[in-house]
PDB file of C-alpha atoms in Angstrom:
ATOM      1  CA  UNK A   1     -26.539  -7.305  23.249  1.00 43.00           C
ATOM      2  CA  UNK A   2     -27.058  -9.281  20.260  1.00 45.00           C
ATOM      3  CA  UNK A   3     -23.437 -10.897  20.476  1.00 46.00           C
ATOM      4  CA  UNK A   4     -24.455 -12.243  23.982  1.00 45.00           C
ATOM      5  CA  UNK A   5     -27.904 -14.168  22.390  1.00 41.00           C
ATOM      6  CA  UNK A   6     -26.158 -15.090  19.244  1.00 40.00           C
ATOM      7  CA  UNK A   7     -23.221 -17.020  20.915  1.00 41.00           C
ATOM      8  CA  UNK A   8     -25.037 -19.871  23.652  1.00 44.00           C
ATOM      9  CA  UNK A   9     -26.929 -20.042  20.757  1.00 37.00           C
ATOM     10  CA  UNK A  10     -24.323 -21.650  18.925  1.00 39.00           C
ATOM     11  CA  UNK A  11     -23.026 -23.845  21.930  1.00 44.00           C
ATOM     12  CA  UNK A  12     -26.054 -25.509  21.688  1.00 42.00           C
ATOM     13  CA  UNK A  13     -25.265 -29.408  20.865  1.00 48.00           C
ATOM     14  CA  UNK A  14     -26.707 -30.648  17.822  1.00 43.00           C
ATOM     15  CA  UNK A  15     -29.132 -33.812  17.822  1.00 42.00           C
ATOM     16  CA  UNK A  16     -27.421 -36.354  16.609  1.00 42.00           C
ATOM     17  CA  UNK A  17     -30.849 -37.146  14.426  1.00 33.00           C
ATOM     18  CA  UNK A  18     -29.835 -33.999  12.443  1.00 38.00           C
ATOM     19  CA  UNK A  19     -26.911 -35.564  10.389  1.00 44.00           C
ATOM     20  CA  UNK A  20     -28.405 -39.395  10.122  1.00 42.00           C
ATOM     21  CA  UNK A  21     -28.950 -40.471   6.802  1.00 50.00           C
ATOM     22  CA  UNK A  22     -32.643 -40.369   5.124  1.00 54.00           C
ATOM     23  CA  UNK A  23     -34.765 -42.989   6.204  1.00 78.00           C
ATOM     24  CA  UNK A  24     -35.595 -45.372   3.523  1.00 81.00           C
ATOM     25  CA  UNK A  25     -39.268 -44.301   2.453  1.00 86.00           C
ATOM     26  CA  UNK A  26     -41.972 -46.509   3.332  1.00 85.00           C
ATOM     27  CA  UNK A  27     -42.843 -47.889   0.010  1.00 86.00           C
ATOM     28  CA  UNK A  28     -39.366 -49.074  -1.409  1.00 86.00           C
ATOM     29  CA  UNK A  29     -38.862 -50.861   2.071  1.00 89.00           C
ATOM     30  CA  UNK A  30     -42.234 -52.445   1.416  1.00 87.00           C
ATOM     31  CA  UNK A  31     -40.879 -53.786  -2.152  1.00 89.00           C
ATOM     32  CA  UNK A  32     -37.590 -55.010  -1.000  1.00 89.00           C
ATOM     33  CA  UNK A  33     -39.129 -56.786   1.919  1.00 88.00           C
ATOM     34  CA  UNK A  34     -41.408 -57.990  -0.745  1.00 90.00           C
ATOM     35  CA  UNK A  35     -38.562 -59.490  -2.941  1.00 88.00           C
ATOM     36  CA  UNK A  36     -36.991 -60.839   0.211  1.00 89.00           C
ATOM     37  CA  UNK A  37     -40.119 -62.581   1.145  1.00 88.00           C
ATOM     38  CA  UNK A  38     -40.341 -64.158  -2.652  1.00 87.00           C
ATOM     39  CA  UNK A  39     -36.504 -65.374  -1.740  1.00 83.00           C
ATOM     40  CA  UNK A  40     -35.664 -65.379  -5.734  1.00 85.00           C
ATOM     41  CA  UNK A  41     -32.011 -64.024  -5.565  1.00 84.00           C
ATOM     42  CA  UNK A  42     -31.444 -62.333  -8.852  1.00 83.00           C
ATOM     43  CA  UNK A  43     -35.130 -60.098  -7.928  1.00 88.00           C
ATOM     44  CA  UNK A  44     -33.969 -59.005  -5.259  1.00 91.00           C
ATOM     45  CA  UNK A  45     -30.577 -58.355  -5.941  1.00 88.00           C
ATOM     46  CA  UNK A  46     -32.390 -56.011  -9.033  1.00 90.00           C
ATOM     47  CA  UNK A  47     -34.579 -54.444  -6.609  1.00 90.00           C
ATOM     48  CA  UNK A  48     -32.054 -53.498  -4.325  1.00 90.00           C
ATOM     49  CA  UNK A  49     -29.849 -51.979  -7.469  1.00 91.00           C
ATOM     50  CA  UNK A  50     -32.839 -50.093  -8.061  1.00 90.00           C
ATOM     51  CA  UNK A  51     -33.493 -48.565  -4.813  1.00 89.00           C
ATOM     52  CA  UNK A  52     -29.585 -47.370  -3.869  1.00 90.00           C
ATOM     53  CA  UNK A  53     -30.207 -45.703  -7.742  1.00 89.00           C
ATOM     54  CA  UNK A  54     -33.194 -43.793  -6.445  1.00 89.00           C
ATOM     55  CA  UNK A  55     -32.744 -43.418  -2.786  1.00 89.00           C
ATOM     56  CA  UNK A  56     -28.185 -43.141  -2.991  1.00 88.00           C
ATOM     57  CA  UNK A  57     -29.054 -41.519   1.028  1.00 86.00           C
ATOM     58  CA  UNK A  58     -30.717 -45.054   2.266  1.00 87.00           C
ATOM     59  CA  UNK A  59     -27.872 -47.032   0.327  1.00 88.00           C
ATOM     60  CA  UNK A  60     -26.440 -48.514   3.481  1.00 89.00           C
ATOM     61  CA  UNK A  61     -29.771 -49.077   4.968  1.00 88.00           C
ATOM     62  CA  UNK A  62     -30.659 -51.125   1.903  1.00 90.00           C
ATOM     63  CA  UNK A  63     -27.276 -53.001   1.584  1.00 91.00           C
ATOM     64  CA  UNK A  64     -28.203 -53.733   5.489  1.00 90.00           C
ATOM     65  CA  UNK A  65     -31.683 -56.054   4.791  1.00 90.00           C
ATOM     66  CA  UNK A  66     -29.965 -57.565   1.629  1.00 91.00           C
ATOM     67  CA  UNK A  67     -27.246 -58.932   3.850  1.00 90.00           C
ATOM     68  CA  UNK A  68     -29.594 -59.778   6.563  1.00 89.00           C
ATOM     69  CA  UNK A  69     -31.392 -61.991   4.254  1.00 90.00           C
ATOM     70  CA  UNK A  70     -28.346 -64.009   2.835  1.00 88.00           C
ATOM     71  CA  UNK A  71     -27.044 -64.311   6.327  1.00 89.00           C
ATOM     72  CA  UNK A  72     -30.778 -66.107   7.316  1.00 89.00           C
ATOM     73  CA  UNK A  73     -30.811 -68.070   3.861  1.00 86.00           C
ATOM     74  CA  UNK A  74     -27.201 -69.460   4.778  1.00 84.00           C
ATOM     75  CA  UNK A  75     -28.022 -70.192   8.095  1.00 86.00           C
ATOM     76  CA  UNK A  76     -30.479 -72.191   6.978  1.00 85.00           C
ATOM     77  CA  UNK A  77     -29.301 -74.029   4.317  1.00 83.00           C
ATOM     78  CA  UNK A  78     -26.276 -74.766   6.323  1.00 83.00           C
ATOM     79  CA  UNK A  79     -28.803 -76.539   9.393  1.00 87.00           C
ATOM     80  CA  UNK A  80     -30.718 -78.608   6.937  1.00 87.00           C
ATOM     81  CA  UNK A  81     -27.633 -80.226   5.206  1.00 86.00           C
ATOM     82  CA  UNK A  82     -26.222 -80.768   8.379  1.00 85.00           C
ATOM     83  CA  UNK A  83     -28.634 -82.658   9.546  1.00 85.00           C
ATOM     84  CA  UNK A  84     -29.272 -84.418   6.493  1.00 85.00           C
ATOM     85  CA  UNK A  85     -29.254 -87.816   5.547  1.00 87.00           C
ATOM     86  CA  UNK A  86     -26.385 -89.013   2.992  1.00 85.00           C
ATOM     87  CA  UNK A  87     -29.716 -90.801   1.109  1.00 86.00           C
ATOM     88  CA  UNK A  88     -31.387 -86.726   0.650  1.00 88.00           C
ATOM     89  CA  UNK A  89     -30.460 -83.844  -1.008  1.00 90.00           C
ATOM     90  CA  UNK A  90     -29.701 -85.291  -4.011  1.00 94.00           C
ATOM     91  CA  UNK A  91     -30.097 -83.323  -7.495  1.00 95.00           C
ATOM     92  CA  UNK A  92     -29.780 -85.704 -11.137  1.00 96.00           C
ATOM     93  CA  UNK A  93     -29.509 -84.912 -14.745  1.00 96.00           C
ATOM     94  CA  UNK A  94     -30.805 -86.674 -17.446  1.00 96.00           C
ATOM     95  CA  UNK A  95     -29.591 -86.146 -21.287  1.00 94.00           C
ATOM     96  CA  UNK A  96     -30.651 -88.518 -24.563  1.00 94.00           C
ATOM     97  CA  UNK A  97     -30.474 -88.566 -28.072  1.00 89.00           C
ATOM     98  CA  UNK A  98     -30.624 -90.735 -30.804  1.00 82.00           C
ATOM     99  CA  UNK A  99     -31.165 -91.483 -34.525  1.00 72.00           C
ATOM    100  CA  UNK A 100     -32.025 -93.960 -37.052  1.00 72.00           C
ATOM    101  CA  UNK A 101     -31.870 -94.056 -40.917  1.00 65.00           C
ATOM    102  CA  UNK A 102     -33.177 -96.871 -43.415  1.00 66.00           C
ATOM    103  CA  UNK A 103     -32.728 -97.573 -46.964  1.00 63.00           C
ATOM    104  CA  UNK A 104     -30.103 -98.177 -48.616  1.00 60.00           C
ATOM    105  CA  UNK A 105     -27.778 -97.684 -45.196  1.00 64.00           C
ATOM    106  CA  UNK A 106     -29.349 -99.146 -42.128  1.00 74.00           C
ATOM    107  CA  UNK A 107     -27.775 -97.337 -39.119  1.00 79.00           C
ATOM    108  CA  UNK A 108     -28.977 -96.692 -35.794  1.00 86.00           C
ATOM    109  CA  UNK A 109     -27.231 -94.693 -32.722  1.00 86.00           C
ATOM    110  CA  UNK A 110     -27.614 -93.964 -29.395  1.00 89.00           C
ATOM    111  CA  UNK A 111     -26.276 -91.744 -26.593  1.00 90.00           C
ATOM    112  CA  UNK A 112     -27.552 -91.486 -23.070  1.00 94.00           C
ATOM    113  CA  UNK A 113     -26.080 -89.620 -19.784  1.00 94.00           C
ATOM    114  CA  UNK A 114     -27.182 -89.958 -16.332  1.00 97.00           C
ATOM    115  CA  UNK A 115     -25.446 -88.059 -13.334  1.00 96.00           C
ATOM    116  CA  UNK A 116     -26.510 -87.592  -9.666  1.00 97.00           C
ATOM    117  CA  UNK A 117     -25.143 -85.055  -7.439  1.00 96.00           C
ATOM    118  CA  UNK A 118     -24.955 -84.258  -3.696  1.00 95.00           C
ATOM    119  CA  UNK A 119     -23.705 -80.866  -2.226  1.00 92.00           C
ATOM    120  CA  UNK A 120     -22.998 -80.953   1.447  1.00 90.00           C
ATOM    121  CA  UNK A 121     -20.918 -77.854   3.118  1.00 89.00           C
ATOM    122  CA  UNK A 122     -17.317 -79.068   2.649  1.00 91.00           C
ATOM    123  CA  UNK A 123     -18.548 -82.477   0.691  1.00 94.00           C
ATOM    124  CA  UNK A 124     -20.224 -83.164  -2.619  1.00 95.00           C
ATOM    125  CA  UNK A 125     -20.703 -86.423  -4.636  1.00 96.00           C
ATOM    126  CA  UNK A 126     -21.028 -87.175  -8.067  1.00 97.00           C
ATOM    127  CA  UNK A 127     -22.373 -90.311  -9.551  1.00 97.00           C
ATOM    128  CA  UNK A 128     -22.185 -90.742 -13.209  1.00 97.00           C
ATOM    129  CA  UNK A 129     -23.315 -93.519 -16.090  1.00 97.00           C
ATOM    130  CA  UNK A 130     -22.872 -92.774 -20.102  1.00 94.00           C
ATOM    131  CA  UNK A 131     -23.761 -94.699 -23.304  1.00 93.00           C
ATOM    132  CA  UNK A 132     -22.696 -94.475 -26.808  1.00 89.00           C
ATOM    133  CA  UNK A 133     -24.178 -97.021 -29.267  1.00 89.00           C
ATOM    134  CA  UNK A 134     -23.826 -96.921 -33.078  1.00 86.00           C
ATOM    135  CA  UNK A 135     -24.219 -99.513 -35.679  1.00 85.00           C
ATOM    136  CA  UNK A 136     -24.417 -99.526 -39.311  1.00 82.00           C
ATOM    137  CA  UNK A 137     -25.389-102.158 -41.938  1.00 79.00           C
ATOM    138  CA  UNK A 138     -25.225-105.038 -39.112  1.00 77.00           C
ATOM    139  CA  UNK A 139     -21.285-103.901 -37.684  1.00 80.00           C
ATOM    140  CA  UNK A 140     -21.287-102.184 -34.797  1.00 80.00           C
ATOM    141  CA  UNK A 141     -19.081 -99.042 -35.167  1.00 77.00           C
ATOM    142  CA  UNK A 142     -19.110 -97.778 -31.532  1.00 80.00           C
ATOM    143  CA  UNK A 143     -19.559 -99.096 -28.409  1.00 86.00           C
ATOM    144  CA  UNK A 144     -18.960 -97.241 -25.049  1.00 90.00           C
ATOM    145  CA  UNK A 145     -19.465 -97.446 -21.596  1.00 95.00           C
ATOM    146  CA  UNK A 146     -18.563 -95.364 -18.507  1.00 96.00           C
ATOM    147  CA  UNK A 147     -19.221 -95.241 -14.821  1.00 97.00           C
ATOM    148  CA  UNK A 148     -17.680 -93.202 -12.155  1.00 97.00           C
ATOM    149  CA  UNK A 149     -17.833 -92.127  -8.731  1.00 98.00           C
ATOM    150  CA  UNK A 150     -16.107 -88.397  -7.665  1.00 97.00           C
ATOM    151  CA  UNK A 151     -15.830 -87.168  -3.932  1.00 97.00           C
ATOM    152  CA  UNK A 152     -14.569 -84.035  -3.298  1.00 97.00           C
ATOM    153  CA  UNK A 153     -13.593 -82.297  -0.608  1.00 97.00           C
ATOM    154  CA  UNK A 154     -13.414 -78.349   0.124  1.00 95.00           C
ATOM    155  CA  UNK A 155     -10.580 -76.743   2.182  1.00 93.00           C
ATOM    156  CA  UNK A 156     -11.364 -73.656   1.323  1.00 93.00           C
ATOM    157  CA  UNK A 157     -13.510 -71.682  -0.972  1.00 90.00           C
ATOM    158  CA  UNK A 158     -11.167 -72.233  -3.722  1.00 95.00           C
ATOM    159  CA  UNK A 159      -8.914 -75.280  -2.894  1.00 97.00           C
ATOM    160  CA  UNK A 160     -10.129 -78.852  -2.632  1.00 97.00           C
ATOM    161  CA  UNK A 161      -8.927 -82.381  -3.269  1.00 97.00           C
ATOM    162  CA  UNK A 162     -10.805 -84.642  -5.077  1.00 97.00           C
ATOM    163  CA  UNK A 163     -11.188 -88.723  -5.867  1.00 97.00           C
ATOM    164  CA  UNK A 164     -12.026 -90.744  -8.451  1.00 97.00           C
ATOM    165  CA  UNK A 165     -12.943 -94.245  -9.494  1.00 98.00           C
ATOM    166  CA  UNK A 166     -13.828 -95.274 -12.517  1.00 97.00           C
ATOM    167  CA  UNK A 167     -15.133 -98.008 -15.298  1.00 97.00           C
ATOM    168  CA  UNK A 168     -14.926 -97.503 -19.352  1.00 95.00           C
ATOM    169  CA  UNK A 169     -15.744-100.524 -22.258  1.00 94.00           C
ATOM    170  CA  UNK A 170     -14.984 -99.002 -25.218  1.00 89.00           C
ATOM    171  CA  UNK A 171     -14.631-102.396 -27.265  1.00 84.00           C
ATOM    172  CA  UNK A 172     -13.930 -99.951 -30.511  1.00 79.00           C
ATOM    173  CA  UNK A 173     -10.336 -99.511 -29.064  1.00 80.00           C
ATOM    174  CA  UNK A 174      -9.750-102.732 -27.764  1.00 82.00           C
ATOM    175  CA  UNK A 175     -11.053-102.342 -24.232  1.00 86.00           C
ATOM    176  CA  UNK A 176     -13.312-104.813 -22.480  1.00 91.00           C
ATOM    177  CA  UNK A 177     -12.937-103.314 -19.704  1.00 94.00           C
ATOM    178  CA  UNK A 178     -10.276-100.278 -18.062  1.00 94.00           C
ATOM    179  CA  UNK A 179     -10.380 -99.327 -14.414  1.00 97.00           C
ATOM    180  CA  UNK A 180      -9.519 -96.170 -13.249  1.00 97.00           C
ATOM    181  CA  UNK A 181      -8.210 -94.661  -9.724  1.00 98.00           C
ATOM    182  CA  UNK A 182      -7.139 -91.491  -8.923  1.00 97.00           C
ATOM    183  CA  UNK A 183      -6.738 -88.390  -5.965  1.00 97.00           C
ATOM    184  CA  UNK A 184      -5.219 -85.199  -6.144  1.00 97.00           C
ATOM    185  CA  UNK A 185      -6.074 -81.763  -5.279  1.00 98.00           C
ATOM    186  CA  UNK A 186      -7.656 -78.917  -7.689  1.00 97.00           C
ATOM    187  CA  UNK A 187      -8.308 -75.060  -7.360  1.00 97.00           C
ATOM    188  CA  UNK A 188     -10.623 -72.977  -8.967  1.00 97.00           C
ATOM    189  CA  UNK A 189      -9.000 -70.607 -10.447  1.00 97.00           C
ATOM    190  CA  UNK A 190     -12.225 -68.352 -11.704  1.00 95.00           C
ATOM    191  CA  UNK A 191     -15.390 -67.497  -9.979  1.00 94.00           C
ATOM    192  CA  UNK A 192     -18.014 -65.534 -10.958  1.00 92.00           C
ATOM    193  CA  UNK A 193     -20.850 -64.589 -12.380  1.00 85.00           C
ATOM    194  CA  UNK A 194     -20.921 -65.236 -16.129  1.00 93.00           C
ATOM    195  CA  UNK A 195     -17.116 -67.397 -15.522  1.00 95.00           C
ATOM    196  CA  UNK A 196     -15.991 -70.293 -13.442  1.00 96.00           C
ATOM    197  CA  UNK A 197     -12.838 -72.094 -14.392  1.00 97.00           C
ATOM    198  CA  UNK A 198     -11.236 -74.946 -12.098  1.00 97.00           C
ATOM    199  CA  UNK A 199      -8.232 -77.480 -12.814  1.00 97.00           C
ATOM    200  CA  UNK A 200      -7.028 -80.387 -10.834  1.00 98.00           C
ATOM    201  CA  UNK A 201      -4.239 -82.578 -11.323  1.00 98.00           C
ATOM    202  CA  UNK A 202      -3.120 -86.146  -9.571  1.00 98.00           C
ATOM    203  CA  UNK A 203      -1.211 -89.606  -9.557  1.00 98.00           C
ATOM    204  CA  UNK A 204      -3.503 -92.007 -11.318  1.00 97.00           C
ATOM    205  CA  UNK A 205      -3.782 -96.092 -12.060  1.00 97.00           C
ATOM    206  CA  UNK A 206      -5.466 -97.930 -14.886  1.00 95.00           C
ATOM    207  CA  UNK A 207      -5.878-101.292 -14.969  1.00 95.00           C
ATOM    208  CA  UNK A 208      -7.058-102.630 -18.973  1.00 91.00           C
ATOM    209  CA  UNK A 209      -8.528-105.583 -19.741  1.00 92.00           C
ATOM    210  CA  UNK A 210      -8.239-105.837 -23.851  1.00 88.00           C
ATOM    211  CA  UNK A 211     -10.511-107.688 -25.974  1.00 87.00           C
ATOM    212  CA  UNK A 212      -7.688-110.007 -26.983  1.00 85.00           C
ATOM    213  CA  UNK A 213      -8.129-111.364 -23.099  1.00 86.00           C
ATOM    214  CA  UNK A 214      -4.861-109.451 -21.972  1.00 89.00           C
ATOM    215  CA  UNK A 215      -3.925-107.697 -19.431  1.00 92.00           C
ATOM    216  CA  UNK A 216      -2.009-104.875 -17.779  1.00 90.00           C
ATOM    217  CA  UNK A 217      -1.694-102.296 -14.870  1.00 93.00           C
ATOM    218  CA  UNK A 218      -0.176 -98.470 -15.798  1.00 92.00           C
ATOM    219  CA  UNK A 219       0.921 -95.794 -13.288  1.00 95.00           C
ATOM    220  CA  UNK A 220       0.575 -92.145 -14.745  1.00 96.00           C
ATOM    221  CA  UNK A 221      -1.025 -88.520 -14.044  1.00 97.00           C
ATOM    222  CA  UNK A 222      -3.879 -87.178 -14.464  1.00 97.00           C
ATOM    223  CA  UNK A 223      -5.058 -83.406 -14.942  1.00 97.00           C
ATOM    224  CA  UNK A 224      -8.879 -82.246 -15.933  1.00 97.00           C
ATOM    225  CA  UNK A 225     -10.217 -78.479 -16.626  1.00 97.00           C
ATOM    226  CA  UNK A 226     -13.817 -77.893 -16.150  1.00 97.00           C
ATOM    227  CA  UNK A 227     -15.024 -74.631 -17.558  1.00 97.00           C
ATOM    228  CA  UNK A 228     -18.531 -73.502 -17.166  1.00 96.00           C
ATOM    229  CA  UNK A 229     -19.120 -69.812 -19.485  1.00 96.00           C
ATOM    230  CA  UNK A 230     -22.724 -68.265 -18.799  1.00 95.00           C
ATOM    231  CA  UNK A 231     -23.026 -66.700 -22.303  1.00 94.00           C
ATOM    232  CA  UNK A 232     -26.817 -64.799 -21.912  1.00 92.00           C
ATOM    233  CA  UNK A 233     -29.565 -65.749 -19.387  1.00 87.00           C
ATOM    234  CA  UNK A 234     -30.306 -69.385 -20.477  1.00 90.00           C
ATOM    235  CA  UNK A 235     -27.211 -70.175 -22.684  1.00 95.00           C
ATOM    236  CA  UNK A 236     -24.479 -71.600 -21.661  1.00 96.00           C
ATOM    237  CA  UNK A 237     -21.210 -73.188 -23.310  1.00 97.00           C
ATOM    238  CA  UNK A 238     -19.296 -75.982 -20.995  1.00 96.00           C
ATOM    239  CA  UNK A 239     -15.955 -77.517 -21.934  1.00 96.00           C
ATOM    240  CA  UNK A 240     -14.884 -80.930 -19.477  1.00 96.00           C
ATOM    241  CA  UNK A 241     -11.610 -82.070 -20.612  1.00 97.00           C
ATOM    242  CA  UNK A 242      -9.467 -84.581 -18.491  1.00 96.00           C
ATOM    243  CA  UNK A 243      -6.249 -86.098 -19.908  1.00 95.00           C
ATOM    244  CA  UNK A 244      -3.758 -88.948 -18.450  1.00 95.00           C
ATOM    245  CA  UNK A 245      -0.342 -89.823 -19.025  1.00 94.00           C
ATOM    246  CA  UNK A 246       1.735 -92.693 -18.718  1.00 91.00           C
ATOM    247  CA  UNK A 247       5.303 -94.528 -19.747  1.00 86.00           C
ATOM    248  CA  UNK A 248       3.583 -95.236 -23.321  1.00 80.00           C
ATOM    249  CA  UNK A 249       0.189 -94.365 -23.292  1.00 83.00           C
ATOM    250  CA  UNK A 250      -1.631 -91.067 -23.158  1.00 88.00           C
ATOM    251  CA  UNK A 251      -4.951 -90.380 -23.069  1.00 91.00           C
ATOM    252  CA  UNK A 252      -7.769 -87.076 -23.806  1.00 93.00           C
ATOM    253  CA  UNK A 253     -11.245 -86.828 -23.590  1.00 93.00           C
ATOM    254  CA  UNK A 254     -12.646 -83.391 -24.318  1.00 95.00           C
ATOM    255  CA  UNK A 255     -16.452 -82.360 -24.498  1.00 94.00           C
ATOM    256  CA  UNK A 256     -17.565 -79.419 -25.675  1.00 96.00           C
ATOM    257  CA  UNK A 257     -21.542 -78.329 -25.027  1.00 95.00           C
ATOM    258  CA  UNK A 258     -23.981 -75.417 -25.817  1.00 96.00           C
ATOM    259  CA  UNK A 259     -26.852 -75.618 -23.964  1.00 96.00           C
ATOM    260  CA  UNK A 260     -30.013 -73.384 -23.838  1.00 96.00           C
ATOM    261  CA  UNK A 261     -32.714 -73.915 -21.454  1.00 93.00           C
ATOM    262  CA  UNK A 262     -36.407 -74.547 -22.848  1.00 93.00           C
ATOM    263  CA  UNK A 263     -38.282 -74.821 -19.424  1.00 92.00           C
ATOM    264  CA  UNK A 264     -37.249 -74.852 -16.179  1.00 88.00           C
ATOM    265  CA  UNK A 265     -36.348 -78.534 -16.161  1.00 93.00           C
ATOM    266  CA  UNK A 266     -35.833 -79.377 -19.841  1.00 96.00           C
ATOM    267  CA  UNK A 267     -32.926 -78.014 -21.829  1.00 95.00           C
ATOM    268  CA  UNK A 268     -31.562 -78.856 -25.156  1.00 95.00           C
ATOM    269  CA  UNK A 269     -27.506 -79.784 -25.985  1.00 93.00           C
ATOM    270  CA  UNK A 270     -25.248 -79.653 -28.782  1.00 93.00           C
ATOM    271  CA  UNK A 271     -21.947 -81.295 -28.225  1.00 92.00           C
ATOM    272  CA  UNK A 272     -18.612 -82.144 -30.017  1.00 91.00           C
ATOM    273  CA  UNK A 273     -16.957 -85.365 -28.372  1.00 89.00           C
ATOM    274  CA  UNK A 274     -12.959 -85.724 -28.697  1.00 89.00           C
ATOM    275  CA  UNK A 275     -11.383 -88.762 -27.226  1.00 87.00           C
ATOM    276  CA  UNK A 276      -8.103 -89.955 -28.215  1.00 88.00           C
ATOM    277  CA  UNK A 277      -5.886 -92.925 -27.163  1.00 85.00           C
ATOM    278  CA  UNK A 278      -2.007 -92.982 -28.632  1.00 83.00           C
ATOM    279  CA  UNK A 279      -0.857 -96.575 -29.335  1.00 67.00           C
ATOM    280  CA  UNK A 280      -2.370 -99.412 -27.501  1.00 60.00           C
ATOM    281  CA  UNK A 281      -1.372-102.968 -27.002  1.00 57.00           C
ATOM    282  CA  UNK A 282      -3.677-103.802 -30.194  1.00 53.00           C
ATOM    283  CA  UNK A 283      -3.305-100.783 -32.682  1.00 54.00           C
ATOM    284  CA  UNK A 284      -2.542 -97.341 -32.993  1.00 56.00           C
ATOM    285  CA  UNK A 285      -5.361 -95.297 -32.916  1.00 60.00           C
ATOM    286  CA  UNK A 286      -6.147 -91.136 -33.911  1.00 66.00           C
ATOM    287  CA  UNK A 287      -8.645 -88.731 -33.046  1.00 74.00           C
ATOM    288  CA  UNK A 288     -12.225 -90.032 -32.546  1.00 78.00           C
ATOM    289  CA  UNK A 289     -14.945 -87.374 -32.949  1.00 82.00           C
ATOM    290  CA  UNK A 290     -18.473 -87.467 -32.095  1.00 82.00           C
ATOM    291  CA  UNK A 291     -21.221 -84.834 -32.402  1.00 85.00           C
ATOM    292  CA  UNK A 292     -24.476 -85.104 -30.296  1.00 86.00           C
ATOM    293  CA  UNK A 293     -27.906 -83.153 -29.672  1.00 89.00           C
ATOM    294  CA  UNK A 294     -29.643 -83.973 -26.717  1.00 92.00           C
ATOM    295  CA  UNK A 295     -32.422 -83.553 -24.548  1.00 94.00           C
ATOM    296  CA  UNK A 296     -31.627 -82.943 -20.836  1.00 94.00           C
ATOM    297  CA  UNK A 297     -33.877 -82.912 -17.637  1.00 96.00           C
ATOM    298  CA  UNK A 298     -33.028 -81.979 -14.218  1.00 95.00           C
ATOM    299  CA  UNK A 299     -34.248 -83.503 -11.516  1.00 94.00           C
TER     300      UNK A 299
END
């Protein structure tokens, strides 16, 4: 008699409620929602770590809002830059320094940066203007200018192509004036967290006007590395070198940067400069070196 209760009892179905995971209690939905609402990235990425730790059973559930939020953020980031204007959305950075001794050497130097930048979704635009000014005892011993413009374009979330025109006086070298013009395509080839490397390489033309009043046009290549390393929260060590060669000419600039932030918009910059041009129509030249600390402010 017992057999006959005992087995309909166990072709009963069972609710499917019975083997869903744990609901995510109350008050750690209440914090992540919390951090979501804030919209700070790295809270509630630390949040969420937290609550998969101490509720493992909810750690879909939890995975679930996180993605729900990006997937809202992106949606709207994407709608407002694609109805932006090309005048909006533009970001800047401003870095300075300077010294000045008297007495028995008189010297004074100057070094100033200014760079605008626009991110669209597969465009971005970079504007940039630089200044180095030195002078001792009445001779000046440095004098250079830069300007450039840089579009790039993103095929992919790694690959892009990129362009570049460009204008340098560096009268120190025997340049009044040196245009630049390049394209070519790049990839980054590291992305992450505390490491993003990219390199790009293209067919370049420089056009020099020397101090002498001569002049001449150069074919070549051109390559660059950018490498941005995220050392601790607020430090971070950049290298920017781009190099160019042609039939008898080649060309590096390399700058090397530590930079720590002091408030939200103000950061301060040690740098080591290397620029070096191999013979010239005037003079062969070596290694020039120059060390900098700045001020910076974004903008």
């Amino acid at each position: 008699m017992h057999r006959c209760l005992i087995l309909p009892l166990l072709l009963i179905p069972v609710p499917a409620w019975a083997n869903a995971p744990a609901l995510l209690p109350s008050s750690v939905r209440e914090m992540l929602e919390a951090a979501i609402a804030n919209g700070n990235e790295s809270e509630i990425a630390t949040v969420a770590k937290v609550a998969k730790q101490t509720n493992p059973a909810s750690a879909d559930e939890i995975q679930r809002m996180v993605n729900s939020w990006k997937e809202r953020t992106k949606t709207t980031h994407d709608a407002i830059v694609r109805e932006a204007r090309f005048s909006e959305l533009w970001t800047g950075r401003l870095e300075a320094g300077g010294f000045r001794s008297t007495g028995s050497t008189s010297e004074i130097g100057l070094s100033a940066n200014l760079s605008l930048k626009r991110t669209g979704l597969q465009w971005s635009h970079k504007l940039s203007a630089s200044a180095d000014y030195r002078r001792a005892n009445g001779v000046t011993s440095r004098e250079r200018y830069t300007a450039s413009y840089e579009p790039r374009f993103e095929f992919n979330p790694r690959g892009f192509s990129y362009g570049l025109a460009q204008f340098e006086r560096d009268t120190s070298i025997g340049y009044d004036e040196r245009y630049t013009a390049s394209v070519g395509v790049g990839y980054k080839l590291i992305v992450s967290n505390p490491l993003d490397l990219a390199v790009d390489i293209g067919p370049s033309v420089r056009h020099a006007k020397y101090v002498s009043g001569e002049r001449e046009t150069k074919f070549g290549a051109r390559a660059s590395m950018d490498v941005v390393w995220r050392l601790a929260p607020g430090l971070t060590l950049k290298q920017l070198a781009s190099g160019y060669a042609e039939r008898d000419v080649y060309t590096l600039n390399s700058l090397t940067s530590i930079e720590t932030k002091v408030t939200t918009r103000w950061s301060a910059a040690l740098s080591y400069t290397v620029q070096y041009e191999s013979e010239t129509l005037l003079s062969a030249r070596d290694f020039d070196t120059l060390s900098r600390l700045t001020l910076t402010y974004d903008f």
